[in-house]
mmCIF file of C-alpha atoms and ligand atoms in Angstrom:
data_model
loop_
_atom_site.group_PDB
_atom_site.id
_atom_site.type_symbol
_atom_site.label_atom_id
_atom_site.label_comp_id
_atom_site.label_asym_id
_atom_site.label_seq_id
_atom_site.Cartn_x
_atom_site.Cartn_y
_atom_site.Cartn_z
ATOM 1 C CA MET A 197 -0.240 -0.159 0.086
ATOM 2 C CA LYS A 198 0.910 3.928 -0.568
ATOM 3 C CA VAL A 199 1.712 5.176 3.010
ATOM 4 C CA GLY A 200 2.745 8.476 4.258
ATOM 5 C CA PHE A 201 4.840 8.215 7.762
ATOM 6 C CA ILE A 202 5.910 11.152 9.894
ATOM 7 C CA GLY A 203 7.483 11.001 13.095
ATOM 8 C CA LEU A 204 10.475 9.025 12.812
ATOM 9 C CA GLY A 205 11.623 8.640 16.578
ATOM 10 C CA THR A 206 12.717 5.520 18.890
ATOM 11 C CA MET A 207 9.436 4.059 17.544
ATOM 12 C CA GLY A 208 8.440 5.527 14.121
ATOM 13 C CA GLY A 209 12.091 4.599 12.797
ATOM 14 C CA PRO A 210 12.328 0.998 13.052
ATOM 15 C CA MET A 211 8.315 0.860 12.251
ATOM 16 C CA VAL A 212 9.209 2.294 8.808
ATOM 17 C CA LEU A 213 11.629 -0.712 8.476
ATOM 18 C CA ASN A 214 9.285 -3.385 8.889
ATOM 19 C CA LEU A 215 6.785 -0.935 6.496
ATOM 20 C CA LEU A 216 9.477 -1.062 3.858
ATOM 21 C CA GLN A 217 10.325 -4.992 4.807
ATOM 22 C CA ALA A 218 6.481 -6.001 4.435
ATOM 23 C CA GLY A 219 6.491 -4.276 0.267
ATOM 24 C CA HIS A 220 4.969 -1.066 1.027
ATOM 25 C CA GLU A 221 5.442 2.035 -0.731
ATOM 26 C CA VAL A 222 6.466 4.412 2.611
ATOM 27 C CA THR A 223 7.273 8.583 2.026
ATOM 28 C CA VAL A 224 8.890 9.796 5.382
ATOM 29 C CA HIS A 225 8.629 12.806 7.240
ATOM 30 C CA ASN A 226 10.483 14.240 10.137
ATOM 31 C CA ARG A 227 10.337 17.417 11.718
ATOM 32 C CA THR A 228 14.324 16.844 11.843
ATOM 33 C CA ARG A 229 14.622 16.028 8.405
ATOM 34 C CA ALA A 230 18.001 13.832 9.206
ATOM 35 C CA LYS A 231 16.320 11.492 10.364
ATOM 36 C CA GLU A 232 15.005 10.130 7.189
ATOM 37 C CA GLU A 233 18.454 9.737 5.735
ATOM 38 C CA ALA A 234 18.503 6.421 6.887
ATOM 39 C CA LEU A 235 15.197 5.213 5.928
ATOM 40 C CA ALA A 236 15.722 6.575 2.196
ATOM 41 C CA THR A 237 18.968 4.608 1.785
ATOM 42 C CA ALA A 238 16.571 1.394 2.995
ATOM 43 C CA GLY A 239 14.186 2.518 0.141
ATOM 44 C CA ALA A 240 11.593 4.743 1.402
ATOM 45 C CA LYS A 241 10.876 8.488 -0.399
ATOM 46 C CA ARG A 242 11.390 11.835 1.639
ATOM 47 C CA ALA A 243 8.494 14.429 1.802
ATOM 48 C CA GLU A 244 9.284 17.934 3.028
ATOM 49 C CA SER A 245 6.246 18.307 5.362
ATOM 50 C CA PRO A 246 3.602 16.226 6.698
ATOM 51 C CA LYS A 247 1.285 17.562 3.920
ATOM 52 C CA ALA A 248 3.684 16.306 1.474
ATOM 53 C CA ALA A 249 4.041 12.799 2.938
ATOM 54 C CA SER A 250 0.575 12.639 3.104
ATOM 55 C CA LEU A 251 -0.420 13.411 -0.578
ATOM 56 C CA GLY A 252 -1.784 10.033 -2.731
ATOM 57 C CA ALA A 253 -1.087 8.199 0.511
ATOM 58 C CA GLU A 254 -3.780 5.542 1.196
ATOM 59 C CA VAL A 255 -2.600 4.961 4.555
ATOM 60 C CA ILE A 256 -0.878 8.279 6.582
ATOM 61 C CA VAL A 257 0.166 7.005 10.125
ATOM 62 C CA THR A 258 1.749 9.570 12.683
ATOM 63 C CA CYS A 259 3.928 8.772 15.358
ATOM 64 C CA VAL A 260 5.224 11.664 17.648
ATOM 65 C CA SER A 261 5.509 12.705 21.275
ATOM 66 C CA ASP A 262 2.376 14.079 22.627
ATOM 67 C CA SER A 263 -1.328 15.972 21.746
ATOM 68 C CA PRO A 264 0.151 19.023 21.019
ATOM 69 C CA ASP A 265 2.100 17.421 18.711
ATOM 70 C CA VAL A 266 0.197 15.815 16.866
ATOM 71 C CA GLU A 267 -2.488 18.179 16.442
ATOM 72 C CA THR A 268 0.442 20.062 14.916
ATOM 73 C CA VAL A 269 1.379 17.547 12.575
ATOM 74 C CA VAL A 270 -2.157 16.406 11.275
ATOM 75 C CA LEU A 271 -3.973 20.532 11.896
ATOM 76 C CA SER A 272 -1.189 22.579 10.721
ATOM 77 C CA GLN A 273 -1.086 24.793 7.178
ATOM 78 C CA ASN A 274 1.595 22.024 6.019
ATOM 79 C CA GLY A 275 -0.296 19.239 7.949
ATOM 80 C CA VAL A 276 -1.834 15.770 7.089
ATOM 81 C CA ILE A 277 -5.294 17.528 6.923
ATOM 82 C CA GLN A 278 -4.111 19.553 4.045
ATOM 83 C CA GLY A 279 -2.877 16.358 1.987
ATOM 84 C CA ALA A 280 -4.893 13.458 2.850
ATOM 85 C CA ALA A 281 -7.174 12.570 0.055
ATOM 86 C CA ALA A 282 -10.913 11.883 0.567
ATOM 87 C CA GLY A 283 -11.160 7.648 1.679
ATOM 88 C CA ALA A 284 -7.323 8.255 3.174
ATOM 89 C CA VAL A 285 -7.068 6.631 6.861
ATOM 90 C CA VAL A 286 -5.358 8.136 9.020
ATOM 91 C CA VAL A 287 -3.548 5.782 12.318
ATOM 92 C CA ASP A 288 -2.055 8.050 15.107
ATOM 93 C CA MET A 289 -0.082 5.637 16.681
ATOM 94 C CA SER A 290 1.281 8.020 19.472
ATOM 95 C CA THR A 291 0.262 8.023 22.603
ATOM 96 C CA ILE A 292 -2.094 10.956 23.632
ATOM 97 C CA SER A 293 -5.646 11.779 25.200
ATOM 98 C CA PRO A 294 -8.756 10.759 24.322
ATOM 99 C CA LYS A 295 -10.498 14.205 24.200
ATOM 100 C CA VAL A 296 -8.003 15.682 21.563
ATOM 101 C CA THR A 297 -7.756 12.058 19.601
ATOM 102 C CA ARG A 298 -12.051 12.680 19.033
ATOM 103 C CA ARG A 299 -11.461 16.756 18.727
ATOM 104 C CA LEU A 300 -8.682 15.384 15.300
ATOM 105 C CA ALA A 301 -11.027 12.388 13.827
ATOM 106 C CA ALA A 302 -13.845 15.266 13.778
ATOM 107 C CA ALA A 303 -11.911 17.576 12.164
ATOM 108 C CA LEU A 304 -10.487 14.949 9.498
ATOM 109 C CA ALA A 305 -13.980 13.932 9.226
ATOM 110 C CA GLU A 306 -15.082 17.399 7.502
ATOM 111 C CA LYS A 307 -13.008 16.026 4.676
ATOM 112 C CA GLN A 308 -14.085 12.653 4.470
ATOM 113 C CA VAL A 309 -10.986 11.092 6.225
ATOM 114 C CA GLN A 310 -11.094 8.705 8.248
ATOM 115 C CA MET A 311 -8.910 8.356 11.777
ATOM 116 C CA LEU A 312 -7.973 5.246 14.089
ATOM 117 C CA ASP A 313 -6.227 5.721 17.210
ATOM 118 C CA GLY A 314 -3.877 2.984 17.460
ATOM 119 C CA PRO A 315 -1.410 3.530 20.230
ATOM 120 C CA VAL A 316 1.199 0.981 20.957
ATOM 121 C CA SER A 317 2.801 -1.562 23.237
ATOM 122 C CA GLY A 318 5.687 -3.260 23.282
ATOM 123 C CA GLY A 319 8.621 -1.066 23.673
ATOM 124 C CA SER A 320 11.286 -0.373 20.990
ATOM 125 C CA GLU A 321 12.260 -4.384 20.758
ATOM 126 C CA GLY A 322 8.669 -4.502 19.658
ATOM 127 C CA ALA A 323 8.836 -1.969 17.266
ATOM 128 C CA GLN A 324 11.901 -3.439 15.771
ATOM 129 C CA LYS A 325 11.051 -6.989 15.846
ATOM 130 C CA GLY A 326 7.278 -5.866 14.157
ATOM 131 C CA THR A 327 5.732 -7.352 17.487
ATOM 132 C CA LEU A 328 3.707 -4.519 18.945
ATOM 133 C CA SER A 329 0.034 -4.516 20.599
ATOM 134 C CA ILE A 330 -1.699 -2.173 18.776
ATOM 135 C CA MET A 331 -4.777 -1.042 20.225
ATOM 136 C CA LEU A 332 -7.622 0.911 18.236
ATOM 137 C CA GLY A 333 -10.158 2.900 18.390
ATOM 138 C CA GLY A 334 -12.613 3.715 15.492
ATOM 139 C CA GLU A 335 -14.824 2.446 12.872
ATOM 140 C CA ALA A 336 -14.800 -1.180 11.868
ATOM 141 C CA GLU A 337 -14.429 -0.316 7.650
ATOM 142 C CA ALA A 338 -10.791 2.029 8.466
ATOM 143 C CA VAL A 339 -9.640 -0.433 10.634
ATOM 144 C CA ALA A 340 -10.303 -2.683 7.842
ATOM 145 C CA LYS A 341 -8.409 -0.602 5.690
ATOM 146 C CA ALA A 342 -5.313 0.131 7.612
ATOM 147 C CA MET A 343 -5.039 -4.131 8.280
ATOM 148 C CA PRO A 344 -2.230 -4.739 5.897
ATOM 149 C CA VAL A 345 -0.314 -1.827 7.356
ATOM 150 C CA LEU A 346 -0.501 -2.618 10.845
ATOM 151 C CA GLU A 347 -0.024 -6.127 10.265
ATOM 152 C CA ALA A 348 3.431 -5.436 9.081
ATOM 153 C CA MET A 349 4.118 -3.548 12.806
ATOM 154 C CA GLY A 350 2.545 -5.398 15.312
ATOM 155 C CA LYS A 351 1.508 -8.789 16.355
ATOM 156 C CA THR A 352 -1.405 -8.179 18.974
ATOM 157 C CA ILE A 353 -4.128 -5.855 17.102
ATOM 158 C CA THR A 354 -7.123 -5.547 18.920
ATOM 159 C CA HIS A 355 -10.417 -3.518 17.717
ATOM 160 C CA VAL A 356 -11.371 -2.177 21.053
ATOM 161 C CA GLY A 357 -13.970 0.049 20.408
ATOM 162 C CA PRO A 358 -14.721 3.507 18.759
ATOM 163 C CA ILE A 359 -12.569 6.504 18.398
ATOM 164 C CA GLY A 360 -10.406 6.744 21.428
ATOM 165 C CA SER A 361 -10.790 3.498 22.634
ATOM 166 C CA GLY A 362 -6.946 2.610 22.045
ATOM 167 C CA GLN A 363 -5.713 5.926 24.102
ATOM 168 C CA VAL A 364 -8.078 4.756 26.718
ATOM 169 C CA THR A 365 -6.589 1.158 26.863
ATOM 170 C CA LYS A 366 -3.291 2.471 26.943
ATOM 171 C CA ALA A 367 -3.817 4.494 29.789
ATOM 172 C CA ILE A 368 -5.051 1.082 31.399
ATOM 173 C CA ASN A 369 -1.324 -0.107 30.047
ATOM 174 C CA GLN A 370 0.224 2.762 31.434
ATOM 175 C CA VAL A 371 -0.918 2.675 34.671
ATOM 176 C CA ILE A 372 -0.297 -1.477 34.916
ATOM 177 C CA VAL A 373 3.031 -1.058 33.768
ATOM 178 C CA ALA A 374 3.989 1.722 36.606
ATOM 179 C CA GLY A 375 2.767 -0.506 39.268
ATOM 180 C CA THR A 376 4.962 -3.564 37.989
ATOM 181 C CA TYR A 377 8.252 -1.420 37.196
ATOM 182 C CA LEU A 378 7.968 0.051 40.778
ATOM 183 C CA SER A 379 7.439 -3.477 42.402
ATOM 184 C CA VAL A 380 10.419 -4.811 40.320
ATOM 185 C CA ALA A 381 12.577 -2.556 41.736
ATOM 186 C CA GLU A 382 11.311 -3.381 45.014
ATOM 187 C CA GLY A 383 12.298 -6.937 44.747
ATOM 188 C CA LEU A 384 15.154 -6.558 43.432
ATOM 189 C CA ALA A 385 16.217 -3.755 45.775
ATOM 190 C CA LEU A 386 15.494 -6.818 47.885
ATOM 191 C CA GLY A 387 17.793 -9.480 46.549
ATOM 192 C CA MET A 388 21.024 -7.248 45.725
ATOM 193 C CA LYS A 389 21.029 -6.289 49.805
ATOM 194 C CA ALA A 390 20.891 -9.589 50.692
ATOM 195 C CA GLY A 391 23.685 -10.253 48.378
ATOM 196 C CA LEU A 392 22.543 -13.039 46.296
ATOM 197 C CA ASP A 393 23.179 -13.593 42.454
ATOM 198 C CA MET A 394 20.155 -11.133 40.784
ATOM 199 C CA SER A 395 20.609 -13.211 37.308
ATOM 200 C CA GLN A 396 19.597 -16.342 38.965
ATOM 201 C CA VAL A 397 17.153 -14.486 41.070
ATOM 202 C CA VAL A 398 15.587 -13.155 37.550
ATOM 203 C CA LYS A 399 15.453 -16.577 36.021
ATOM 204 C CA ALA A 400 13.870 -18.286 39.217
ATOM 205 C CA VAL A 401 10.651 -15.274 39.681
ATOM 206 C CA GLY A 402 10.657 -14.322 35.789
ATOM 207 C CA GLY A 403 9.324 -18.399 35.575
ATOM 208 C CA GLY A 404 6.309 -18.069 37.799
ATOM 209 C CA ALA A 405 3.593 -15.821 38.914
ATOM 210 C CA ALA A 406 5.971 -12.755 39.021
ATOM 211 C CA GLY A 407 6.933 -13.021 35.552
ATOM 212 C CA SER A 408 6.748 -9.658 33.850
ATOM 213 C CA TRP A 409 7.747 -8.219 30.533
ATOM 214 C CA GLY A 410 9.350 -5.385 32.667
ATOM 215 C CA LEU A 411 10.551 -7.886 35.098
ATOM 216 C CA THR A 412 12.533 -9.891 31.544
ATOM 217 C CA ASN A 413 13.428 -6.896 29.486
ATOM 218 C CA ARG A 414 14.160 -4.193 32.166
ATOM 219 C CA SER A 415 15.727 -5.816 35.046
ATOM 220 C CA GLU A 416 19.068 -5.347 33.944
ATOM 221 C CA ASN A 417 18.966 -1.870 33.470
ATOM 222 C CA MET A 418 17.384 -1.742 37.462
ATOM 223 C CA ILE A 419 20.591 -4.226 38.490
ATOM 224 C CA LYS A 420 23.312 -1.985 36.954
ATOM 225 C CA ASN A 421 21.597 1.480 37.590
ATOM 226 C CA ASP A 422 21.686 2.073 33.901
ATOM 227 C CA TYR A 423 18.706 3.272 31.966
ATOM 228 C CA PRO A 424 19.348 3.663 27.657
ATOM 229 C CA LEU A 425 16.480 4.144 26.117
ATOM 230 C CA GLY A 426 13.702 2.237 25.751
ATOM 231 C CA PHE A 427 11.002 4.443 26.677
ATOM 232 C CA ARG A 428 11.669 8.085 28.025
ATOM 233 C CA VAL A 429 10.654 8.362 31.678
ATOM 234 C CA ARG A 430 9.185 12.311 30.486
ATOM 235 C CA LEU A 431 7.023 10.257 28.155
ATOM 236 C CA HIS A 432 5.742 7.500 30.621
ATOM 237 C CA HIS A 433 4.759 10.815 33.036
ATOM 238 C CA LYS A 434 2.798 12.222 30.222
ATOM 239 C CA ASP A 435 0.846 8.852 29.437
ATOM 240 C CA LEU A 436 0.120 8.870 33.354
ATOM 241 C CA LYS A 437 -1.052 12.275 33.227
ATOM 242 C CA ILE A 438 -3.258 11.242 31.119
ATOM 243 C CA ALA A 439 -4.232 8.126 33.321
ATOM 244 C CA LEU A 440 -4.585 10.184 35.963
ATOM 245 C CA GLU A 441 -6.726 12.858 33.838
ATOM 246 C CA ALA A 442 -8.614 10.165 33.102
ATOM 247 C CA ALA A 443 -9.434 8.555 35.803
ATOM 248 C CA GLU A 444 -10.499 11.433 37.821
ATOM 249 C CA GLU A 445 -13.221 11.979 34.952
ATOM 250 C CA LEU A 446 -14.448 8.571 35.649
ATOM 251 C CA GLY A 447 -14.391 8.836 39.415
ATOM 252 C CA VAL A 448 -11.910 6.094 39.890
ATOM 253 C CA THR A 449 -8.506 5.542 42.782
ATOM 254 C CA VAL A 450 -5.553 5.165 41.173
ATOM 255 C CA PRO A 451 -3.063 5.649 43.784
ATOM 256 C CA ILE A 452 0.345 3.971 42.785
ATOM 257 C CA ALA A 453 0.165 5.440 39.047
ATOM 258 C CA ALA A 454 -0.378 9.170 41.068
ATOM 259 C CA TYR A 455 2.991 7.749 43.140
ATOM 260 C CA VAL A 456 4.749 6.623 40.674
ATOM 261 C CA ALA A 457 4.061 9.890 38.447
ATOM 262 C CA GLN A 458 5.372 11.858 41.613
ATOM 263 C CA ILE A 459 8.587 9.553 41.497
ATOM 264 C CA GLU A 460 9.065 10.398 37.428
ATOM 265 C CA ALA A 461 8.625 14.290 38.132
ATOM 266 C CA GLY A 462 11.296 14.104 40.671
ATOM 267 C CA LEU A 463 13.397 11.752 38.256
ATOM 268 C CA MET A 464 13.056 14.750 35.461
ATOM 269 C CA ALA A 465 13.871 17.957 38.366
ATOM 270 C CA ARG A 466 17.061 15.586 38.379
ATOM 271 C CA GLY A 467 17.958 15.326 34.546
ATOM 272 C CA PHE A 468 16.376 12.145 33.937
ATOM 273 C CA GLY A 469 13.481 12.877 32.328
ATOM 274 C CA ASP A 470 15.287 11.334 29.206
ATOM 275 C CA GLU A 471 16.398 7.891 30.335
ATOM 276 C CA ASP A 472 14.541 4.253 29.852
ATOM 277 C CA VAL A 473 11.035 5.043 32.319
ATOM 278 C CA SER A 474 13.085 1.895 34.362
ATOM 279 C CA ALA A 475 15.322 4.773 36.100
ATOM 280 C CA ILE A 476 12.390 4.739 38.603
ATOM 281 C CA ALA A 477 14.373 2.171 40.355
ATOM 282 C CA ARG A 478 16.718 4.821 41.363
ATOM 283 C CA SER A 479 14.097 6.196 43.828
ATOM 284 C CA ILE A 480 14.331 2.629 45.505
ATOM 285 C CA ARG A 481 17.963 2.019 44.870
ATOM 286 C CA GLU A 482 18.683 5.644 46.594
ATOM 287 C CA PRO A 483 17.045 5.498 49.721
ATOM 288 C CA SER A 484 17.624 2.305 50.335
ATOM 289 C CA GLY A 485 21.465 2.787 50.423
ATOM 290 C CA LEU A 486 22.422 0.925 46.923
ATOM 291 C CA GLY A 487 23.277 4.070 44.976
HETATM 292 P P1 LIG B 32 11.117 9.867 20.260
HETATM 293 O O1 LIG B 32 11.928 9.010 20.050
HETATM 294 O O2 LIG B 32 10.979 11.216 21.103
HETATM 295 O O3 LIG B 32 10.787 10.561 19.241
HETATM 296 C C1 LIG B 32 9.464 11.609 19.063
HETATM 297 C C2 LIG B 32 9.117 12.329 17.079
HETATM 298 O O4 LIG B 32 8.186 12.827 17.211
HETATM 299 C C3 LIG B 32 10.102 12.355 16.606
HETATM 300 O O5 LIG B 32 10.479 12.323 15.276
HETATM 301 C C4 LIG B 32 10.446 14.042 16.876
HETATM 302 O O6 LIG B 32 11.107 14.659 16.066
HETATM 303 C C5 LIG B 32 8.498 13.993 16.425
HETATM 304 N N1 LIG B 32 8.153 15.002 17.347
HETATM 305 C C6 LIG B 32 7.912 15.852 18.627
HETATM 306 N N2 LIG B 32 6.581 17.350 18.751
HETATM 307 C C7 LIG B 32 6.732 17.167 17.300
HETATM 308 C C8 LIG B 32 6.303 18.524 17.203
HETATM 309 N N3 LIG B 32 5.525 19.183 17.352
HETATM 310 N N4 LIG B 32 5.889 18.306 15.728
HETATM 311 C C9 LIG B 32 6.749 17.313 14.477
HETATM 312 N N5 LIG B 32 7.345 15.897 15.073
HETATM 313 C C10 LIG B 32 7.295 15.994 16.463
HETATM 314 O O7 LIG B 32 9.564 9.300 20.688
HETATM 315 P P2 LIG B 32 9.075 7.455 20.581
HETATM 316 O O8 LIG B 32 9.664 6.628 21.301
HETATM 317 O O9 LIG B 32 9.222 7.345 19.390
HETATM 318 O O10 LIG B 32 7.750 8.130 20.970
HETATM 319 C C11 LIG B 32 6.376 8.330 19.946
HETATM 320 C C12 LIG B 32 5.257 8.259 20.037
HETATM 321 O O11 LIG B 32 5.007 6.227 20.810
HETATM 322 C C13 LIG B 32 4.600 8.792 22.249
HETATM 323 O O12 LIG B 32 3.670 8.971 21.934
HETATM 324 C C14 LIG B 32 5.403 7.471 22.975
HETATM 325 O O13 LIG B 32 4.855 8.166 23.922
HETATM 326 C C15 LIG B 32 4.670 6.304 22.056
HETATM 327 N N6 LIG B 32 5.242 5.401 22.628
HETATM 328 C C16 LIG B 32 6.680 4.812 22.968
HETATM 329 C C17 LIG B 32 7.269 3.786 23.095
HETATM 330 C C18 LIG B 32 8.764 3.217 23.622
HETATM 331 O O14 LIG B 32 9.143 2.481 24.191
HETATM 332 N N7 LIG B 32 9.455 4.243 23.216
HETATM 333 C C19 LIG B 32 6.235 2.646 23.575
HETATM 334 C C20 LIG B 32 5.207 2.623 23.045
HETATM 335 C C21 LIG B 32 4.316 3.852 22.787
HETATM 336 P P3 LIG B 32 12.412 15.544 16.231
HETATM 337 O O15 LIG B 32 13.023 14.275 15.531
HETATM 338 O O16 LIG B 32 12.080 16.274 14.978
HETATM 339 O O17 LIG B 32 12.629 15.766 17.450
#
């Protein structure tokens, strides 16, 4: 299919490589244009703006940071909305507010362009391997149109409900990740202080009821106290703010998510906002005397 792709960060770059590998015709745009070069070498076309990347595309994917960034990429003068043809499907794979998602979908609908929210989980590893979990909100017809593109990037592709449902599902995902990472950090600190062989500990508990993606993929960071990307602390903090807002609106108590958001605000203030989110282990290691 003809695909326009905007946002070539940690996630977007490898997602485009998988689209190319699956035989799609991809035109890419990134605000920092130099990031387009490696993808052009791999066979993508380059476009000077989100509008230009959208011209002639059947499916247009956006994968940028936060709600205002998607608004800029879609609605600005050189935005997707100016280039997308009637009948095209825009899939926003960024993690943003469900409210903003619904607003963008309404603006695109005026031009007969359909929108899906398709936030993802599975980390940079999932983006590289094409094994992301994609949480979709929108019309079934648009989901069917975009499916060949989605299948090149993800393994678990779930149509949850109407527009915005994907983003609410992603908020649920991030609430669960917050609690899991913090618990993994606490458990590992116990093991380290007890002087155990931590690779054996991770093997033992990972095979039982305490097994989790965070334990398998991020315990090494927490043990070494080194947090390469991954998923930035500041992006997870942004996601928890979306979850806290939704919880407030729905009248749900989410104390662990609120606590982790506070830990992350402290990490950002100390200059750790661009570390991987497993850096929340610092908040357990340091008061435990583990440095
Ligand atoms: P990233 O590495 O920080 O990249 C962000 C991308 O967004 C860059 O291409 C950046 O362009 C672009 N961007 C930001 N603001 C923009 C604006 N105002 N106008 C145009 N482009 C803009 O982020 P990422 O890790 O790829 O994450 C992208 C999205 O996926 C986020 O919503 C994140 O929450 C979500 N996500 C990430 C992960 C993960 O493990 N990393 C996992 C699941 C979901 P420049 O290059 O010019 O800065």
